[in-house]
Coordinates of C-alpha atoms in Angstrom, one line a residue:
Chain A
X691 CA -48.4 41.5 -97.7
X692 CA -51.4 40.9 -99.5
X693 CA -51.2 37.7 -100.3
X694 CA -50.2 37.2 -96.7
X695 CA -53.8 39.2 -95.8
X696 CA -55.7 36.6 -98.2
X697 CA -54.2 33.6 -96.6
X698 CA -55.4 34.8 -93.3
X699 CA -58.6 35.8 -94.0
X700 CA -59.3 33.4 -97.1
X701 CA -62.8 31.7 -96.3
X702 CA -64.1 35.6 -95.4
X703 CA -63.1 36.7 -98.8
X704 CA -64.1 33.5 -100.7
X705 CA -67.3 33.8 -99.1
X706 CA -67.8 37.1 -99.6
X707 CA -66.9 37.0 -103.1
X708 CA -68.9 34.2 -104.2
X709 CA -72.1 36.5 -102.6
X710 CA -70.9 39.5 -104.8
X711 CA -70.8 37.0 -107.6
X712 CA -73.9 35.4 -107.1
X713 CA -75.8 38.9 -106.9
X714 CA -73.8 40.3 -110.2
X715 CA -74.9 37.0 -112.0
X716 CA -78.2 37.5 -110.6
X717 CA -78.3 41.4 -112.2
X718 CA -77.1 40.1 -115.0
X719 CA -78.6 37.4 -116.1
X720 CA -81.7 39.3 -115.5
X721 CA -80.7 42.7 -117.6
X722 CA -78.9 40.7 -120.1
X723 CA -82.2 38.8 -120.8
X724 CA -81.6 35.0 -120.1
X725 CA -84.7 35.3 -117.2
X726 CA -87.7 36.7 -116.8
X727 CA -87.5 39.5 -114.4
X728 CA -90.8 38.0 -113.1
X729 CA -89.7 35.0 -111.4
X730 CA -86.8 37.1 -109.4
X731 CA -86.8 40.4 -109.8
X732 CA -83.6 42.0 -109.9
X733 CA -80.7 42.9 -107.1
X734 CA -81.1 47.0 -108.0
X735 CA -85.4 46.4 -107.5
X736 CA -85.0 44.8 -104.6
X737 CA -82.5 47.5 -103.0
X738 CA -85.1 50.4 -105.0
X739 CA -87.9 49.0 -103.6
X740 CA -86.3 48.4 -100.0
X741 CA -85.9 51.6 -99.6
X742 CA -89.6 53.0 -100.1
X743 CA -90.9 49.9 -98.4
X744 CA -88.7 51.3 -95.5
X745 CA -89.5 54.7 -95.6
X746 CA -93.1 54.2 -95.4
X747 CA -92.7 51.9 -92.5
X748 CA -93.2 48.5 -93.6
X749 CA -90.0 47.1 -93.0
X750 CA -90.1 48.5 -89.6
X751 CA -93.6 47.0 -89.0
X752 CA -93.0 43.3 -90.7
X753 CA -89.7 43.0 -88.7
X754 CA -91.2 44.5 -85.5
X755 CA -93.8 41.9 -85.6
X756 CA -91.4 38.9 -86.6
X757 CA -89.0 39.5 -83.8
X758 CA -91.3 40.2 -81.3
X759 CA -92.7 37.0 -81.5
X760 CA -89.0 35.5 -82.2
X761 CA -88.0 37.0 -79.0
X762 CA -91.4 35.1 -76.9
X763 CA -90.7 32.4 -78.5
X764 CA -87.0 31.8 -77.9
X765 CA -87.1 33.3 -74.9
X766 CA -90.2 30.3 -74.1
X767 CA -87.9 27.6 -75.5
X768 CA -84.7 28.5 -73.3
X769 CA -86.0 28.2 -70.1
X770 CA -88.0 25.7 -70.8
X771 CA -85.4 23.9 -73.1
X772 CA -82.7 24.4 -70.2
X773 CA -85.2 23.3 -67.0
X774 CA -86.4 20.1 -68.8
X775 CA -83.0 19.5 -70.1
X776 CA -81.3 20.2 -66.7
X777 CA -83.9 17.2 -65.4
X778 CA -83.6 15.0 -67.7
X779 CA -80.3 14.8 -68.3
X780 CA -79.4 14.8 -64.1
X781 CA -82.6 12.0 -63.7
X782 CA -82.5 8.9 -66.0
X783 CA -85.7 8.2 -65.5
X784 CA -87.1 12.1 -66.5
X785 CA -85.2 11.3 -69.6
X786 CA -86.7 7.9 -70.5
X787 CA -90.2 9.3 -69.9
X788 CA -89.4 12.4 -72.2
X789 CA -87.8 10.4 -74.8
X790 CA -91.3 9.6 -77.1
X791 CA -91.6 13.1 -77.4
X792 CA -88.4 14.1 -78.5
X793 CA -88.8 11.2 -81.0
X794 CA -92.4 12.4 -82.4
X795 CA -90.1 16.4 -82.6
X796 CA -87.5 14.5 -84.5
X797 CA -89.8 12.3 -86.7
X798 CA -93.0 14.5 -87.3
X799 CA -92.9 17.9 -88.8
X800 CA -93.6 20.2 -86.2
X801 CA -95.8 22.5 -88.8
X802 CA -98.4 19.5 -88.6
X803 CA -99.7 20.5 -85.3
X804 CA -100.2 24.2 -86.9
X805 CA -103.9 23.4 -87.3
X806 CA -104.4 22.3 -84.0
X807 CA -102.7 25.3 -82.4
X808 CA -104.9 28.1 -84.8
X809 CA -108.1 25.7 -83.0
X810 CA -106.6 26.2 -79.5
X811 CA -105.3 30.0 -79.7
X812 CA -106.7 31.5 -83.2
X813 CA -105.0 33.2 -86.3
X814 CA -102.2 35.4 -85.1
X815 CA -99.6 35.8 -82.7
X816 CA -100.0 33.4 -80.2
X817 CA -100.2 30.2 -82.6
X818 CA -97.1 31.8 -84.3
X819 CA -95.3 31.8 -80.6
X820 CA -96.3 28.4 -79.9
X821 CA -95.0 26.7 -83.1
X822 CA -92.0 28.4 -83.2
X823 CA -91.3 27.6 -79.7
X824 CA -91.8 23.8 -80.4
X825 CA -89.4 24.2 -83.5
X826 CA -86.7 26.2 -81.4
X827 CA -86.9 23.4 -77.8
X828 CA -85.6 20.5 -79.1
X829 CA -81.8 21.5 -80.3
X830 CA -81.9 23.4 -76.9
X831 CA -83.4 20.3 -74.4
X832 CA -81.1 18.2 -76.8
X833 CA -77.8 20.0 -76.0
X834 CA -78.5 20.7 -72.0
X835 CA -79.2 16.9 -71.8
X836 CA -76.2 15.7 -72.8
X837 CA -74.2 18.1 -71.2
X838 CA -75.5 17.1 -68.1
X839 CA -75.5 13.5 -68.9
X840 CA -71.9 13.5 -70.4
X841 CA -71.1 15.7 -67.1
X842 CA -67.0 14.2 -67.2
X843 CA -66.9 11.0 -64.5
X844 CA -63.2 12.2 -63.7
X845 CA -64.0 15.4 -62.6
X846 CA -66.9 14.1 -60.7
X847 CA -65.0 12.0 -58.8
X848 CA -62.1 14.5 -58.0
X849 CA -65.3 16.6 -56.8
X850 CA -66.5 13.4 -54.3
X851 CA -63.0 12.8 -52.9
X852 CA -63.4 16.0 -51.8
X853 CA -66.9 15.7 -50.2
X854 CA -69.2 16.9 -52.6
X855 CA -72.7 16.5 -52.6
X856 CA -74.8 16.2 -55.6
X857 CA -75.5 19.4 -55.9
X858 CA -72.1 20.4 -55.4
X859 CA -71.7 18.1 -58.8
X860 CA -74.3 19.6 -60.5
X861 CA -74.1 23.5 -59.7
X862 CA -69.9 23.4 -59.2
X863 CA -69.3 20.7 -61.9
X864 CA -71.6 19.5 -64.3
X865 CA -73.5 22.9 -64.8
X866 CA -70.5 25.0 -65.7
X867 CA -69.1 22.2 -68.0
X868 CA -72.6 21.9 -69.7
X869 CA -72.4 25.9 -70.7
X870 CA -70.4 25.7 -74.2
X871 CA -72.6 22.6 -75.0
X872 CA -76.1 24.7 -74.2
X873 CA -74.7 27.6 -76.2
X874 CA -74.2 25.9 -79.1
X875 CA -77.7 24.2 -78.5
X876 CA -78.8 27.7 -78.3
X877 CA -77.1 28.9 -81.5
X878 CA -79.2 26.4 -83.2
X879 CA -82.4 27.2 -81.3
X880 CA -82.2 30.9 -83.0
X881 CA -82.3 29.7 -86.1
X882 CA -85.3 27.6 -86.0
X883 CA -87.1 29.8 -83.9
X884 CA -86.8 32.3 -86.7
X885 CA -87.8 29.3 -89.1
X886 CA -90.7 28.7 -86.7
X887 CA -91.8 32.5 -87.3
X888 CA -91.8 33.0 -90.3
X889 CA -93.1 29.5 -91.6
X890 CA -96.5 30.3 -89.5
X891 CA -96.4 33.6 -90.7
X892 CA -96.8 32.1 -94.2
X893 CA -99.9 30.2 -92.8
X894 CA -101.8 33.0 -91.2
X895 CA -101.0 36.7 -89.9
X896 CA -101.7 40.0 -90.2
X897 CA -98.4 41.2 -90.2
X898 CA -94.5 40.1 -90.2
X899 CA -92.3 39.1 -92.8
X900 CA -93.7 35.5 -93.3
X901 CA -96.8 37.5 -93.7
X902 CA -95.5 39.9 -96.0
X903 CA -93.8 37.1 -98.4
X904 CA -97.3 35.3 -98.7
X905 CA -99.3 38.4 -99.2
X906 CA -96.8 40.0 -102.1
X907 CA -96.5 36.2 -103.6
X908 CA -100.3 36.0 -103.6
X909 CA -100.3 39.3 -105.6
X910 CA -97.3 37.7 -108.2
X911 CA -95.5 40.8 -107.1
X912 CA -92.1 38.9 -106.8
X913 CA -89.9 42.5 -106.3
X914 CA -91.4 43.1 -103.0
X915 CA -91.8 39.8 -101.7
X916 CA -88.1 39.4 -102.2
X917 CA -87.1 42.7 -99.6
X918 CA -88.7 40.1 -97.2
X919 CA -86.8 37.2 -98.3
X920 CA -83.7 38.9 -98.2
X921 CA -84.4 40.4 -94.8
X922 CA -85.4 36.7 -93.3
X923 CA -82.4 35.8 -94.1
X924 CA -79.8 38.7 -92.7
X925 CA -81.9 38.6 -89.9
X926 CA -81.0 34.9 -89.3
X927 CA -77.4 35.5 -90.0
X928 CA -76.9 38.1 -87.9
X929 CA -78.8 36.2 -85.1
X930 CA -77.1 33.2 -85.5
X931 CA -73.7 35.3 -85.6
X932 CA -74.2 37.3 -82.2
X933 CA -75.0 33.5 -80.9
X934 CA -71.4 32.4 -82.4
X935 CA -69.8 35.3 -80.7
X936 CA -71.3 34.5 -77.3
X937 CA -70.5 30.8 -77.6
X938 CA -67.2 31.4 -78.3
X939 CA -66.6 33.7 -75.3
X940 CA -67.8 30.9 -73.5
X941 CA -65.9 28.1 -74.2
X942 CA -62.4 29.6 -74.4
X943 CA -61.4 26.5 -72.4
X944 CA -62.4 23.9 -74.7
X945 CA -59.9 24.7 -76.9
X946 CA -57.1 22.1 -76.7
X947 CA -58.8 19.6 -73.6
X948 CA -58.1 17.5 -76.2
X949 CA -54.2 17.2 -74.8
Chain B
X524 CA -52.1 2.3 -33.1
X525 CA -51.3 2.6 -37.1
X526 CA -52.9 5.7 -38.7
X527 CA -54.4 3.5 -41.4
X528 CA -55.8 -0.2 -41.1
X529 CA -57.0 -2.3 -43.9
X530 CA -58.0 -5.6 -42.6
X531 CA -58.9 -8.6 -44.9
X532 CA -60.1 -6.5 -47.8
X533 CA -62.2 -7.6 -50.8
X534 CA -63.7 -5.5 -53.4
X535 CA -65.7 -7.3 -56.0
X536 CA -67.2 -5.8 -59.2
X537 CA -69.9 -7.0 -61.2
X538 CA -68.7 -7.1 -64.6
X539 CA -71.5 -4.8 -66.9
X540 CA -74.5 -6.3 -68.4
X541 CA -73.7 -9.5 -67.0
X542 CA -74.1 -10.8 -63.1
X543 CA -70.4 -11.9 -63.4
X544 CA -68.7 -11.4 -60.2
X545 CA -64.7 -10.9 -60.1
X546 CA -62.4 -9.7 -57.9
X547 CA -60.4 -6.7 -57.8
X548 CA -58.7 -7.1 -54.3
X549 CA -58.6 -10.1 -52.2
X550 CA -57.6 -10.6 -48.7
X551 CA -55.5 -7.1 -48.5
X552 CA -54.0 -6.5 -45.1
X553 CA -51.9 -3.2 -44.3
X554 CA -50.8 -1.2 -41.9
X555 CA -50.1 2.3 -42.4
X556 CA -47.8 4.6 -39.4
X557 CA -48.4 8.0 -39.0
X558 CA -46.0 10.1 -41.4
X559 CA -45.3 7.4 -43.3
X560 CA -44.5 7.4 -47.3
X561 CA -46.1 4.3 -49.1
X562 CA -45.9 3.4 -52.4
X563 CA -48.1 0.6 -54.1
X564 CA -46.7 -0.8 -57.0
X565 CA -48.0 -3.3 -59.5
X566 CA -48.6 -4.2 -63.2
X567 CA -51.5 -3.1 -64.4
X568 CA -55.1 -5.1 -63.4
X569 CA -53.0 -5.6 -59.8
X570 CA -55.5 -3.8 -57.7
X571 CA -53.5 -0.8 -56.9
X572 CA -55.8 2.0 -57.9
X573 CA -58.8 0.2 -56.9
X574 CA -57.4 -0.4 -53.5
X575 CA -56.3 3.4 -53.2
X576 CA -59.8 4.5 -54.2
X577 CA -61.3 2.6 -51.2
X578 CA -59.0 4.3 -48.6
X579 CA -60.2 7.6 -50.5
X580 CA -64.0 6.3 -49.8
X581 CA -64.9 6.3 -53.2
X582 CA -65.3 2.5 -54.0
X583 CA -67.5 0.3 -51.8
X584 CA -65.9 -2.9 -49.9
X585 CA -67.2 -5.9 -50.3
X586 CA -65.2 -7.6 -47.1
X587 CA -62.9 -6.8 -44.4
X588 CA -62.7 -3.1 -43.0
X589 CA -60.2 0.0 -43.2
X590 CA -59.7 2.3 -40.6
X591 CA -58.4 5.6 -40.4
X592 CA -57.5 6.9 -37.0
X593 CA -59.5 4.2 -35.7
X594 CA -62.6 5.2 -37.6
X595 CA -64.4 3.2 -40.4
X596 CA -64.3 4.6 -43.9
X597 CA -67.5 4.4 -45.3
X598 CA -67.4 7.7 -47.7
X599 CA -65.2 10.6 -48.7
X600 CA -63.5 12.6 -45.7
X601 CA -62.1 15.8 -44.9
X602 CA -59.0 13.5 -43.4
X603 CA -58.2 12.4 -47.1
X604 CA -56.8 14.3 -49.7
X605 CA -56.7 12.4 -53.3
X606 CA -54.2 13.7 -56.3
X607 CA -55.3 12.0 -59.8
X608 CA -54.2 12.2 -63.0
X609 CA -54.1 15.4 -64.5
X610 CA -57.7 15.4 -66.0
X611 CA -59.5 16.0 -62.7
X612 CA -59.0 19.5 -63.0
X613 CA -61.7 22.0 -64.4
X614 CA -60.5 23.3 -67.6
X615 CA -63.2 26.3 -66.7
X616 CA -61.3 27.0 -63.8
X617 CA -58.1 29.3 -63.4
X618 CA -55.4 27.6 -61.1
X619 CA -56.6 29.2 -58.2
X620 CA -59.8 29.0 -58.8
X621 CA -58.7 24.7 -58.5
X622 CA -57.3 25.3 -55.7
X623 CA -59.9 26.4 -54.1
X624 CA -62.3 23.9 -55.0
X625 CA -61.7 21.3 -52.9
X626 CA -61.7 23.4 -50.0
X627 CA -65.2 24.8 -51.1
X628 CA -66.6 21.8 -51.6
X629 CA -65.3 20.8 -47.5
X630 CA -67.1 23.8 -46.8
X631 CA -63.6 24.7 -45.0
X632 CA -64.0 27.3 -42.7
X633 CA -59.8 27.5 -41.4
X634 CA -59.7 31.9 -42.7
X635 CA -59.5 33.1 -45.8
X636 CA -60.1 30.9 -49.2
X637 CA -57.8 33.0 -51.3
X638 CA -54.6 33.2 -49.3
X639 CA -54.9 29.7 -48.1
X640 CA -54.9 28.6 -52.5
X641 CA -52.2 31.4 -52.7
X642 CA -50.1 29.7 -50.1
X643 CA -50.1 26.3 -51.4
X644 CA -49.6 27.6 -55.5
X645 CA -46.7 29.2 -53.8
X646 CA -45.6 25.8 -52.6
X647 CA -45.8 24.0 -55.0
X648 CA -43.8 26.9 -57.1
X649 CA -46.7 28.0 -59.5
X650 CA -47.1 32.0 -57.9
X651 CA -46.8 33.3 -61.2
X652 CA -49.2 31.3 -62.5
X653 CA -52.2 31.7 -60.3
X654 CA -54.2 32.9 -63.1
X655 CA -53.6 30.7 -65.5
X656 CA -56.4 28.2 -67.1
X657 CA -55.1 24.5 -67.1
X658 CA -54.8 24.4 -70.5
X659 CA -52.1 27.0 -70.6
X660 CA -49.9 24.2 -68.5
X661 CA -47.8 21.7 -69.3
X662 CA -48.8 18.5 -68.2
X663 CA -45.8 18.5 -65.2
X664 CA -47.6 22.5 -64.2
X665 CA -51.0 20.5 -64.1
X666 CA -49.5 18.1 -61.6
X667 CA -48.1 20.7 -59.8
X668 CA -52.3 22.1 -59.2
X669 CA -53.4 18.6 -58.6
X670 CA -51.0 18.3 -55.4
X671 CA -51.7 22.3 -54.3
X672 CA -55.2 21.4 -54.6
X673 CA -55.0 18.5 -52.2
X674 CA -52.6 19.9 -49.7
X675 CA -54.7 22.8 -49.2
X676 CA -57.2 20.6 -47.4
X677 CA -55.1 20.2 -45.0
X678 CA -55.6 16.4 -45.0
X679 CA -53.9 13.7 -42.7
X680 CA -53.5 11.6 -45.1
X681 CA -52.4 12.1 -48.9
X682 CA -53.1 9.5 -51.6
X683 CA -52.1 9.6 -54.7
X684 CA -53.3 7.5 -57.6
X685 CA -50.2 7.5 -60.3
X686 CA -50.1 11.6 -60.5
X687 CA -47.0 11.5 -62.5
X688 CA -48.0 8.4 -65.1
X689 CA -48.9 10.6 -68.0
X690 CA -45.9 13.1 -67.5
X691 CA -42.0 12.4 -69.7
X692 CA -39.5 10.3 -67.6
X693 CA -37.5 13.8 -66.8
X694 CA -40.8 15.6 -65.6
X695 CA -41.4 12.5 -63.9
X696 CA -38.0 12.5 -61.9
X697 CA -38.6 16.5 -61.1
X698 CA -41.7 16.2 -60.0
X699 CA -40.7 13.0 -57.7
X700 CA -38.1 15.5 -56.2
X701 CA -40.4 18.1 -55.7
X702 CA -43.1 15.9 -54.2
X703 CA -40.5 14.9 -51.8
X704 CA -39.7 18.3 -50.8
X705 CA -42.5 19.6 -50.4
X706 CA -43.6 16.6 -48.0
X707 CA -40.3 16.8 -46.3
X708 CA -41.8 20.1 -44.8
X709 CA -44.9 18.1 -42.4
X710 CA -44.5 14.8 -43.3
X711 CA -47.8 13.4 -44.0
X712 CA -48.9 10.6 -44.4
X713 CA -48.6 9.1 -48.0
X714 CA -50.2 6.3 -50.0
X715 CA -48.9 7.0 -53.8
X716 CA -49.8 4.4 -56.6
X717 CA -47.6 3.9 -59.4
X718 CA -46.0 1.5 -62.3
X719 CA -42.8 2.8 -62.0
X720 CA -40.1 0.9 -60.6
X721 CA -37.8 4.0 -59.4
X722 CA -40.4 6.4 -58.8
X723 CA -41.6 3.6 -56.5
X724 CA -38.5 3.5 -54.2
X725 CA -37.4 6.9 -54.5
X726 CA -40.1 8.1 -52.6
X727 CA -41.2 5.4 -50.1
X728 CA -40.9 4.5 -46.7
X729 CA -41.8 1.4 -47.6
X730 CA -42.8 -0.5 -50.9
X731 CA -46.1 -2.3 -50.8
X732 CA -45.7 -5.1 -54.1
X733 CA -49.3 -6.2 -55.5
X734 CA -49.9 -9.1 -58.2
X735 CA -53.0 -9.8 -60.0
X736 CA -55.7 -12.7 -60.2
X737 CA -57.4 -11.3 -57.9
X738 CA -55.3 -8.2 -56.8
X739 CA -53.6 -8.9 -53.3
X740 CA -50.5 -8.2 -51.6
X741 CA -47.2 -9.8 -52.6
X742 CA -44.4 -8.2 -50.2
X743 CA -44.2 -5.2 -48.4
X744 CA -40.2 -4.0 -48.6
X745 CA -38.7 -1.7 -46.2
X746 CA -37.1 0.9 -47.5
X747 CA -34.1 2.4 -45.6
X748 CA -32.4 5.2 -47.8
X749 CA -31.7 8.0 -45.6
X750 CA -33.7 11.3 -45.9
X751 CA -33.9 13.9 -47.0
X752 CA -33.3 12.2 -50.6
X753 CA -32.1 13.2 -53.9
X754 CA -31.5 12.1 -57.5
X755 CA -28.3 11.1 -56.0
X756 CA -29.7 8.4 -54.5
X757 CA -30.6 6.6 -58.0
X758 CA -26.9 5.6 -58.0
X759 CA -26.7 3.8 -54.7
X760 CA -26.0 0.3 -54.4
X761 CA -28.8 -0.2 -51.8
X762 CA -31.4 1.5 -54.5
X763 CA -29.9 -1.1 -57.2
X764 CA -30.7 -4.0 -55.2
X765 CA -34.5 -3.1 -54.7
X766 CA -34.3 -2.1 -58.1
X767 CA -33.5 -6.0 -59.0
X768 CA -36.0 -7.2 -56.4
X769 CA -38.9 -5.2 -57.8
X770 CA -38.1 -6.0 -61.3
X771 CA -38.5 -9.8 -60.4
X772 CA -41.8 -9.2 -58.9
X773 CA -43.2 -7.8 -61.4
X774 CA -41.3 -9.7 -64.1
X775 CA -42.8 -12.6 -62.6
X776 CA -46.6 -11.1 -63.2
X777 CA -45.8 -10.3 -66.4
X778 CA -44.8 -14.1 -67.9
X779 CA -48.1 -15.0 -66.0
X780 CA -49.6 -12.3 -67.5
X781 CA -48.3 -13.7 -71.0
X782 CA -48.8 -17.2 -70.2
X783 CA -52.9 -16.4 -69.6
X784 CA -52.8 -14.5 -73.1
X785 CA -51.4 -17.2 -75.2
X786 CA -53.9 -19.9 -73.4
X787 CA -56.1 -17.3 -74.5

């Protein structure tokens, strides 16, 4: 019954096993005194220091700043992500004159316009918004466009013989067969708004956890920038998880079209 | 007057990236009665799906006219119900919820949407299933949505572009029998395209034969097997001897067919 359990659930338990493993190694190798503590800290630091970092509110203020402006700019992104990818995607000729820019996104790191954005809107939240809204658009344009493009001709056509018009193709047909397709665009939107965050964090704020990595890395004070770092990155997964979830309830009938 | 008139009918294509010009139908002329059951039959490149689409209003002529009651098809029509293959259903859709779809989009305004699905899933012997999504069918089941979906309509005239050509030979035969039976009821008007020979004069009134190079009509057979029909039918001697003619038809496009390859 066991074994049965392990073959059902084997990539969770691999998974989490190799984590357990990696953070024993990580203890160890530290205690055992094969690394300086100094370049890593330790897991039980981390967790110690966690804890009074919590209870005098940092953690509470770093990750309230982060996901406040995660949540503009994703927020941002999607609707405008969706409404240029809705157009260009239904008009060829939106989509041939938005191309160049989604080749500059593709092609030149977003982070480059960072300077540009602190001379438009200043050091701080705004700039922070605005970059991570340019990293987060193009996965989400990206996916709406060819959902709408790819909108399947059969279908269409079944829709005509009946006397559709073309917005009866694009609300009744296209639209809902785009939806799995946008999720999954959004799924990966999440995670580079979050990247977007926290990379102009690192450049210039005065509070978040981008911020709070650059300030305790200035200091060499590697135990508390890594609460941070290990925050960043639970906060990602359990983003991009409740993302998974909601994709998944979505495209139930993609299943097995494949028949 | 016939119910449908197709009068010198050409539909050319340009062939993509090219301005090549060819021919998918060529000086088609038919005549259609009210109530009638037509099948088109043909090997494949004939024409016969091409020339079904235009009566459905969804491919532009390039000569001639058809008429339908009198009028000129230039688009889609509430008098036209089409039944493809079994990917023109959403897959986001429950069976009902297909049902009712082409009566949405005609903006049908005959009483209530629901009971008017429910009446036809009844029909066509999926009640139970109402709920289901398409891909909880089997392929026969999809069918079975594809026809409910078109009857509900209401249309005068039901075409049918090879609805059964993806399905086994024994789901084929079933759904041939039901397809008859549930036509038997108010006798509408049929065009239904197919490949196959038997499916061809089990159901028909009369067999329209097309050949290829550029698709036109061969021979139209009548076909005088009594009604209401059965698989019983299969055996008799007058269904063996279309049988033979039909098979020389298209046995005859098919050494052309082989003859253009091997130039080739």
């Amino acid at each position: 019954m066991i074994a049965e359990l392990f073959y059902r659930r084997q990539a969770l338990i691999l998974g989490t096993l190799s984590m357990v493993g990696l953070v024993v190694l990580w203890q160890i190798a530290v205690d055992g005194g094969f690394i300086n503590p100094f370049f890593i800290s330790t897991p039980s630091q981390v967790w110690a220091e966690f804890v009074v970092q919590f209870e005098d509110g940092q953690v509470a203020a770093n990750v309230g700043a982060t996901l406040y402006c995660f949540a503009w700019s994703m927020g941002l992104a999607t609707v405008a992500g969706i409404l240029l990818g809705m157009l260009a995607g239904w008009f060829s000729d939106v989509e041939a004159a938005l191309e160049p820019f989604i080749w500059f996104k593709y092609s030149a790191p977003t982070v480059a316009f960072y300077p540009l954005f602190v001379a438009w809107l200043g050091y701080g939240t705004p700039t922070i918004i605005a970059i991570a809204f340019l990293f987060a658009l193009t996965p989400i344009y990206a996916n709406t466009l060819s959902g709408i493009k790819n909108t399947d001709r059969d279908l269409a056509r079944a829709a005509r013989s009946f006397g559709a018009k073309p917005y009866d193709i694009f609300f009744r047909v296209a639209l809902p067969g785009s939806v799995p397709v946008m999720m999954a665009g959004l799924r990966l939107g999440v995670g580079r708004a979050l990247t977007g965050v926290v990379v102009a964090e690192l450049f210039g704020a005065n509070a978040g956890l981008g911020y709070a990595i650059t300030y305790y890395g200035q200091l060499m004070q590697t135990t508390r920038m890594m609460v941070s770092i290990v925050i960043v990155i639970l906060l990602g997964v359990i983003l991009t998880q409740i993302l998974s979830f909601l994709e998944s309830k979505t495209d139930s009938w993609r299943t097995d079209t494949g028949r | 007057m016939a119910q449908i008139e197709i009068r010198d009918l050409g539909i050319d294509y340009r062939k993509p990236k090219s301005d090549e010009v060819f021919s998918a139908v060529d000086g088609v002329a038919l005549s259609v009665e009210k109530g009638e059951f037509v099948t088109i039959v043909g090997s494949s490149g004939c024409g016969k799906s091409t020339l079904l689409m235009a009566v459905a209003g969804l491919v532009a002529l390039s000569r001639g006219s058809i008429r339908i009651d009198g009028k000129d098809v230039t688009g889609p029509g509430p008098d036209r119900a089409v039944v493809f293959q079994e990917a023109s259903l959403l897959p986001w859709r429950s069976v009902r919820g297909n049902v009712k779809f082409g009566l949405e989009m005609q903006r049908w305004s005959g009483g209530n949407l629901d009971e008017q699905a429910m009446q036809m899933i009844r029909l066509v012997g999926l009640g139970r299933f109402s709920d289901y999504q398409p891909h909880q069918l089997s392929g026969g089941m999809r069918q079975r949505v594809n026809i409910a979906r078109a009857l509900a309509v209401d249309p005068e005239v039901l075409l049918m572009d090879e609805p059964f050509g993806a399905l086994d030979a024994q789901t084929r035969e079933i759904m041939g029998t039901e397809l008859l039976r549930i036509w038997e009821r108010d006798k509408k008007t049929a065009l239904f395209v197919t490949h196959d020979i038997d499916e061809a004069i089990f159901l028909a009134d009369k067999i329209v034969v097309m050949g290829r190079n550029p698709g036109h009509i061969k021979e139209v057979i009548k076909v005088d097997l009594p009604r209401p029909r059965d698989e019983e039918v299969l055996d008799s001697e007058d269904f063996h001897n279309l049988r033979k003619r039909l098979r020389a038809h298209l046995a005859e496009d098919m050494s052309s067919m082989q003859l253009v390859q091997e130039v080739a």
